[in-house]
Coordinates of C-alpha atoms and ligand atoms in Angstrom, one line a residue:
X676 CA -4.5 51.4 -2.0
X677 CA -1.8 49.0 -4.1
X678 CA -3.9 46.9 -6.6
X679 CA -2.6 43.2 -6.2
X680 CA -2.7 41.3 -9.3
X681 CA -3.6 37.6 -9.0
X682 CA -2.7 35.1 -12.4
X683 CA -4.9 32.0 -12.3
X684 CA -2.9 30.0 -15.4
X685 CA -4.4 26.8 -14.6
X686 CA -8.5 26.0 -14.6
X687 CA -9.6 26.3 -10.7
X688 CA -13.6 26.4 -9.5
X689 CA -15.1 29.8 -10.0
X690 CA -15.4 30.1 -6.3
X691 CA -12.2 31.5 -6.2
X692 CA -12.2 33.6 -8.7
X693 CA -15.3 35.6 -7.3
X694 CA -13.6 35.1 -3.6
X695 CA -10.6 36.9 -5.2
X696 CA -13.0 39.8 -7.4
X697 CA -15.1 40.6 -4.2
X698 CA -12.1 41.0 -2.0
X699 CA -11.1 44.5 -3.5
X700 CA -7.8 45.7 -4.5
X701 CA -7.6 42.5 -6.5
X702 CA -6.9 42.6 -10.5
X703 CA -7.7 38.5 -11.4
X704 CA -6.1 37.5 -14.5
X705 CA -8.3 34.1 -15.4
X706 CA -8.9 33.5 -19.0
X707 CA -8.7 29.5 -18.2
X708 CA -5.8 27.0 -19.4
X709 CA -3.3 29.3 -20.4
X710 CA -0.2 28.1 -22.2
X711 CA 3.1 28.0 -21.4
X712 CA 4.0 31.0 -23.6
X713 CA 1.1 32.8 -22.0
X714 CA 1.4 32.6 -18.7
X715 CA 5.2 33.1 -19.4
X716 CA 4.2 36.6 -21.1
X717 CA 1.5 37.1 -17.3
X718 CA 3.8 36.2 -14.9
X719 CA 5.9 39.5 -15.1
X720 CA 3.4 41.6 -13.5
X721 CA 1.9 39.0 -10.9
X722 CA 1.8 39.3 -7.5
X723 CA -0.1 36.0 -6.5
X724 CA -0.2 32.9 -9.3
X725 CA -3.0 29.9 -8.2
X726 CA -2.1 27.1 -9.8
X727 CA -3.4 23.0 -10.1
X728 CA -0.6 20.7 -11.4
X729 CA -0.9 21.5 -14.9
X730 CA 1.6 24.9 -14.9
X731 CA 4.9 24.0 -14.0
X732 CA 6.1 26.9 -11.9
X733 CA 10.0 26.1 -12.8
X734 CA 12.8 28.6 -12.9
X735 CA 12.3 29.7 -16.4
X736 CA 8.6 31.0 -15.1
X737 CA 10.1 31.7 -11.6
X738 CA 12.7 34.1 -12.7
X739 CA 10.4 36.0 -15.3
X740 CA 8.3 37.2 -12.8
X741 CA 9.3 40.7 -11.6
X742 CA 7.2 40.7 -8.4
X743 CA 5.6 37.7 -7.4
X744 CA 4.7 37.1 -3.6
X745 CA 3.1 34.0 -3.6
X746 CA 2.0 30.6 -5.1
X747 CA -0.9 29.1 -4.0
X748 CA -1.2 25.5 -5.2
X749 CA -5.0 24.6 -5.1
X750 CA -4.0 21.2 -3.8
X751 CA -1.5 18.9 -1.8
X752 CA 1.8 18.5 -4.2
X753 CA 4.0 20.8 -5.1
X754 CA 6.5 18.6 -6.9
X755 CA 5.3 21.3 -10.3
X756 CA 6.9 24.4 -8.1
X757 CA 11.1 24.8 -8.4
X758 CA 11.0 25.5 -4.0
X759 CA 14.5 26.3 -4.4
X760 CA 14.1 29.0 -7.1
X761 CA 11.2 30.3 -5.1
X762 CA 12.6 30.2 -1.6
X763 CA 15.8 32.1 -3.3
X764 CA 13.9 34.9 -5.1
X765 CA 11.5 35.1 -1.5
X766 CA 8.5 33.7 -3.3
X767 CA 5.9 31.8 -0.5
X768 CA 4.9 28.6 -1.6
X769 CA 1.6 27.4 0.3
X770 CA -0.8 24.5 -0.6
X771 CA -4.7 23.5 0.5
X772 CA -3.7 20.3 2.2
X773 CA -7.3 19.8 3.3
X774 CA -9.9 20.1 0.8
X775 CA -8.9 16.9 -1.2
X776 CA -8.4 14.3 1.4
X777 CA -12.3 12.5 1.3
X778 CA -11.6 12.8 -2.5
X779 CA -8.5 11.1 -2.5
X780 CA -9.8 8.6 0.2
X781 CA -12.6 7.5 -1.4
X782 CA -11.2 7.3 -5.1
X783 CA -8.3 5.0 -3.5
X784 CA -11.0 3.1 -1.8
X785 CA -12.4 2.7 -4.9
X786 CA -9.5 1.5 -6.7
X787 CA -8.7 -1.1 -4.3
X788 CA -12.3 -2.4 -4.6
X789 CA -12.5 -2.4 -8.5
X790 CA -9.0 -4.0 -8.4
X791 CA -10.5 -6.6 -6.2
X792 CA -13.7 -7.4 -8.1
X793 CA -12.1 -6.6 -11.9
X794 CA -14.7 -4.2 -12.6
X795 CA -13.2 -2.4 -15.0
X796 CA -12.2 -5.3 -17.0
X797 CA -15.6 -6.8 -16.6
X798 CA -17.1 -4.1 -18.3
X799 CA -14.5 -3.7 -20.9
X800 CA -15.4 -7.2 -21.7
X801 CA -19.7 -6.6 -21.7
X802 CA -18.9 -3.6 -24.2
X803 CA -17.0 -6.2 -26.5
X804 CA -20.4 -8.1 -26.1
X805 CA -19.4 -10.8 -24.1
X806 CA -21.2 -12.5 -20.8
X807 CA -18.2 -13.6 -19.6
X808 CA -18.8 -15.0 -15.3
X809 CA -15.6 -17.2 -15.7
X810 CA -12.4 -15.0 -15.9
X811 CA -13.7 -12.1 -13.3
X812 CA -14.0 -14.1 -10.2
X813 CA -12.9 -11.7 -7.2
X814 CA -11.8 -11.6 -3.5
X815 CA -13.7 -10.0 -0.6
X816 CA -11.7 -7.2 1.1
X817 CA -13.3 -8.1 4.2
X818 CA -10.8 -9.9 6.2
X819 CA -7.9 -8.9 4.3
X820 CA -5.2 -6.9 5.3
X821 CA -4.8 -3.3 3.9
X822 CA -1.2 -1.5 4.4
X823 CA -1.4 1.8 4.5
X824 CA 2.2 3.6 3.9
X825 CA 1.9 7.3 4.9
X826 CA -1.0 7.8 7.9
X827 CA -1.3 11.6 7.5
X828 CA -4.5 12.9 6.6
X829 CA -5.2 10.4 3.2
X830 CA -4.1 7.7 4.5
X831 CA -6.3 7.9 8.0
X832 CA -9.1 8.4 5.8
X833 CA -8.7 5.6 4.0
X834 CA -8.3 3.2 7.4
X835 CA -12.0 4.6 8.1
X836 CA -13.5 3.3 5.2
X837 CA -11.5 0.3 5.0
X838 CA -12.4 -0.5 8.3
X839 CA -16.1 -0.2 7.9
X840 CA -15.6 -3.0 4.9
X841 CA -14.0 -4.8 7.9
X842 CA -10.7 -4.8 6.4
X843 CA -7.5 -5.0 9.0
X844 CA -5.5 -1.9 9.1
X845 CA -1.9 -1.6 9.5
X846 CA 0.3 1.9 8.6
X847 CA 3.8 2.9 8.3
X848 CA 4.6 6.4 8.9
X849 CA 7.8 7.4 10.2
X850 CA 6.6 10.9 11.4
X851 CA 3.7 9.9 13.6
X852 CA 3.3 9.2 17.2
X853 CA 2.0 5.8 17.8
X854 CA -0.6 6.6 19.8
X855 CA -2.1 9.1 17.1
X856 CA -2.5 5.4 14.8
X857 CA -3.6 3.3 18.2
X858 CA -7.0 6.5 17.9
X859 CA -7.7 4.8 14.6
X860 CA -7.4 1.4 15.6
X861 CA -4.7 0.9 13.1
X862 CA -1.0 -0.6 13.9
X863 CA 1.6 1.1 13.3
X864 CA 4.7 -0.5 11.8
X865 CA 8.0 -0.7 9.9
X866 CA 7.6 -0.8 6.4
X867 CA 9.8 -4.0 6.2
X868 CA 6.5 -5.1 8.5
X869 CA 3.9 -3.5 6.2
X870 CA 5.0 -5.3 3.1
X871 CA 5.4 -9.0 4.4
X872 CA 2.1 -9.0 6.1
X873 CA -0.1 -6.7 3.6
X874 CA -2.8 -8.3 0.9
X875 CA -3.0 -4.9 -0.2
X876 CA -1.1 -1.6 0.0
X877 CA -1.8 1.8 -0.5
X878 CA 0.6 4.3 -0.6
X879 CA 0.0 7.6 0.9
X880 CA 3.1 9.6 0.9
X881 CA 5.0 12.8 -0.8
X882 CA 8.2 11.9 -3.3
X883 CA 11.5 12.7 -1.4
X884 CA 15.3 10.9 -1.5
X885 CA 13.8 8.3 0.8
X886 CA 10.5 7.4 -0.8
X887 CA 11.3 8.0 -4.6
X888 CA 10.6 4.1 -6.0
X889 CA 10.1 3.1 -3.0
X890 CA 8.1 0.0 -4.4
X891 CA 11.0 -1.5 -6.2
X892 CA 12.3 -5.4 -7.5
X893 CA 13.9 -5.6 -3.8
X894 CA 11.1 -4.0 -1.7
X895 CA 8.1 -6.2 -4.2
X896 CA 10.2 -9.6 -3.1
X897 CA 9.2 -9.3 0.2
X898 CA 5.9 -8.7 -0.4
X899 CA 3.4 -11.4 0.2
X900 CA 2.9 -13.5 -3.1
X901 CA -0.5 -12.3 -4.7
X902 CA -0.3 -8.8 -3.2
X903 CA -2.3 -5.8 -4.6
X904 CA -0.8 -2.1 -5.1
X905 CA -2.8 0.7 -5.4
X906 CA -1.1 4.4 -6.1
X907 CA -3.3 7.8 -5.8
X908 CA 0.0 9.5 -4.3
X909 CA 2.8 10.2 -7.0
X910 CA 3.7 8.1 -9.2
X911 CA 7.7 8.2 -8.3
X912 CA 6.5 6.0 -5.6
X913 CA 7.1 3.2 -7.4
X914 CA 9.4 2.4 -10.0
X915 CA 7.2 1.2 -13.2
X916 CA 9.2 -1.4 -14.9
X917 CA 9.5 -3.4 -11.6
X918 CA 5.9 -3.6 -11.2
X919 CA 5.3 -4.7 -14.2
X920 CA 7.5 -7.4 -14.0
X921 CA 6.0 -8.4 -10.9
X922 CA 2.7 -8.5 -12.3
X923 CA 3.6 -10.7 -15.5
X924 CA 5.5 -13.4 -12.7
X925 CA 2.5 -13.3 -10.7
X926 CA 4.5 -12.1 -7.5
X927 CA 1.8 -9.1 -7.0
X928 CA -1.8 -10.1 -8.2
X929 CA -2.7 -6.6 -9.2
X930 CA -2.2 -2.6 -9.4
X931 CA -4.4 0.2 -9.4
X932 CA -3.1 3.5 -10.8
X933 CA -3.9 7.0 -10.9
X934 CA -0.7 8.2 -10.9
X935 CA 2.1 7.8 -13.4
X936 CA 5.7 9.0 -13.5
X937 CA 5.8 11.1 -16.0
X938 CA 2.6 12.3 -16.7
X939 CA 0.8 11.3 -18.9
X940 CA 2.2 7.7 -19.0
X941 CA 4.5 7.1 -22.2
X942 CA 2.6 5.2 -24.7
X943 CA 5.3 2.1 -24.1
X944 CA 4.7 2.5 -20.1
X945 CA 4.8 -1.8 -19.4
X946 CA 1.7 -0.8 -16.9
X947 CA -0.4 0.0 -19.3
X948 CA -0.9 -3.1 -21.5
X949 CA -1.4 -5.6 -18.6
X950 CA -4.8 -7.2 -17.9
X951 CA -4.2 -6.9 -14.1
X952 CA -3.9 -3.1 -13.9
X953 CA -6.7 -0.7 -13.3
X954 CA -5.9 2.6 -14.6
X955 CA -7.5 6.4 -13.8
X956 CA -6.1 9.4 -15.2
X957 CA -4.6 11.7 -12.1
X958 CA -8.6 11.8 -11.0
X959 CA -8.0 11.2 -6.9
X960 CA -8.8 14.7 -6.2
X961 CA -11.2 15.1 -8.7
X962 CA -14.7 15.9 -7.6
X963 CA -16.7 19.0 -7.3
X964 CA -16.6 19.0 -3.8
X965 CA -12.6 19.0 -3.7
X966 CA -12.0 21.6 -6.6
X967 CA -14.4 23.8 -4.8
X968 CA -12.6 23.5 -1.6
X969 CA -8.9 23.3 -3.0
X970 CA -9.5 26.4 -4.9
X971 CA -11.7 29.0 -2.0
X972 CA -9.3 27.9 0.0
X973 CA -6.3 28.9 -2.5
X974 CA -7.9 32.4 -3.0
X975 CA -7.9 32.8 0.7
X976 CA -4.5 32.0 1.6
X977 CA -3.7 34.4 -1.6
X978 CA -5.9 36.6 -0.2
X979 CA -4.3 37.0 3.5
X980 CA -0.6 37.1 2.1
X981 CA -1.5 40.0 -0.1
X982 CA -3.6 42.4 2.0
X983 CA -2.5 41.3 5.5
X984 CA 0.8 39.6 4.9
X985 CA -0.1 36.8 6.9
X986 CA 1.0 33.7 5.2
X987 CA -0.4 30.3 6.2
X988 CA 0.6 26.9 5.1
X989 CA 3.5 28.3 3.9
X990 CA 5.9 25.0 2.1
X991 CA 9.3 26.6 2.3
X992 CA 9.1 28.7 5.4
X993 CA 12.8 29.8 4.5
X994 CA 11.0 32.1 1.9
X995 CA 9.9 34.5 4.3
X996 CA 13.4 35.0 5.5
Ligands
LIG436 C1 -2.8 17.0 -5.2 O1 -1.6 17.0 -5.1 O2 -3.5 17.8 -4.6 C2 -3.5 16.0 -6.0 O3 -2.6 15.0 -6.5 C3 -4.4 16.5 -7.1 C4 -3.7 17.4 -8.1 O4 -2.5 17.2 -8.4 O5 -4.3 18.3 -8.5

């Protein structure tokens, strides 16, 4: 029988691992974090690498590995894989787009509600030892209208619970059928449409050409005034100096972060300083319940590829020839 070998550079749920041990014909290489210059040194002799965002699977890494099948990202992006260099040397790329979404749902949900209520702030501002009732005065979200740009799974999610708060839902999302949005009770519009009539938006989509700073000086003008961002996609969605700007003239009332482009956020990021921003560290999909999914269902998908060549939620399909 061959012995597969599976690296595992990045820190993912023990789940996996044992998922991977008790499958048989599986050598797991999983010491935890691994540095660059590590997994660099690994990668030679792999045949499967399961990865978070941490490792950057670039072309460097890409071409040092000798006989490498498959990357499993335990998660939705793939913006830290080099597709081309993969799809080139016949590498799979395949990702967990499931396991995440109530994660990411909820933690945008809860953004938009401690962006509403300043709760963050508030609390900043009891630890300094202040009883301060004045400055934090909120807004309901019932009633207000929530625009949701990219209605895959996220995104519909997030119309669920925003609906329950009795929220109105509107979505833009140019690769849906209408009628998929009219199940949800949500409205389905142009994003020229989604931004005039939004009090809040939420942006749900990947990073390509079209959407890269798609929140920009022209796009934030025709916003309504007072509008509130929040960002648990990528942060290339919106271009950073812009909405800072916006903040300090008062065109959008607020933003709620957990995504930054780069990341980390450079120390001089404008976002960072202003009162108005809520801030997470990259923490959407950051629950036990999510890792635990991402990850099994990583090892799986590795799993299937190696011993049965059957490769599902496969990114770059061209891979496989
Ligand atoms: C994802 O792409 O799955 C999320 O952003 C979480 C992550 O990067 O791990």
């Amino acid at each position: 029988m061959t012995q597969f070998h599976v690296l595992v550079p990045d820190n993912v749920d023990q789940a996996a691992l044992d998922i991977l041990q008790s499958a048989g014909d599986i050598t797991v290489t999983a010491p935890g974090k691994m540095s660059r210059a590590e997994t660099l040194a690994a990668i030679g002799d792999a045949d499967a690498l399961i990865i978070r965002s941490a490792t950057k699977a670039d072309a460097e890494l890409l071409n040092a590995a000798n006989k490498l099948k498959i990357i499993a990202r335990a998660g939705v992006g793939v913006d830290n894989v080099d597709l081309d260099t993969a799809t080139l040397k016949g590498i799979a790329v395949v990702n967990t787009p499931g396991g995440n979404t109530v994660s990411t749902a909820e933690h945008a949900f809860g953004l938009m509600l401690a962006l509403a209520r300043h709760i963050p702030q508030a609390h900043i501002s009891m630890n300094e030892g202040k009883w301060d009732r004045k400055t934090f005065m909120g807004n309901e979200l019932r009633g207000a209208i929530l625009g949701i740009v990219g209605f895959g799974r996220i995104g519909r999610a997030l119309a669920k619970r925003a609906q329950a708060f009795e929220m109105t839902v509107v979505a833009h999302d140019p690769y849906i059928a209408l009628d998929i949005a009219e199940d949800f009770g949500v409205e389905l519009i142009s994003l020229d449409n989604l931004f005039s009539r939004s009090d809040y938006i939420s942006l749900h989509s990947l990073v390509t050409d079209e959407t890269r700073h798609m929140i920009n000086a022209e796009s934030i003008a025709r916003m309504k005034y007072g509008v509130r961002i929040v960002n648990a996609a990528r942060g290339a969605l919106i271009d950073e100096a812009a909405l800072a700007a916006a903040i300090q003239s008062g065109q959008v009332a607020g933003a709620a972060l957990d995504v930054y482009d780069p990341e980390p956020p450079a120390s001089d990021n404008p976002l960072l300083s202003l009162p108005g921003v809520v801030h997470t560290p990259h923490l959407a999909a950051s629950t036990d319940q999510a890792q635990v999914a991402v990850a099994v269902e990583a090892a799986e998908l590795v799993i299937q590829a190696l011993k049965k060549g059957d490769f599902q939620n496969v990114v770059n399909p061209n891979a496989l020839g």
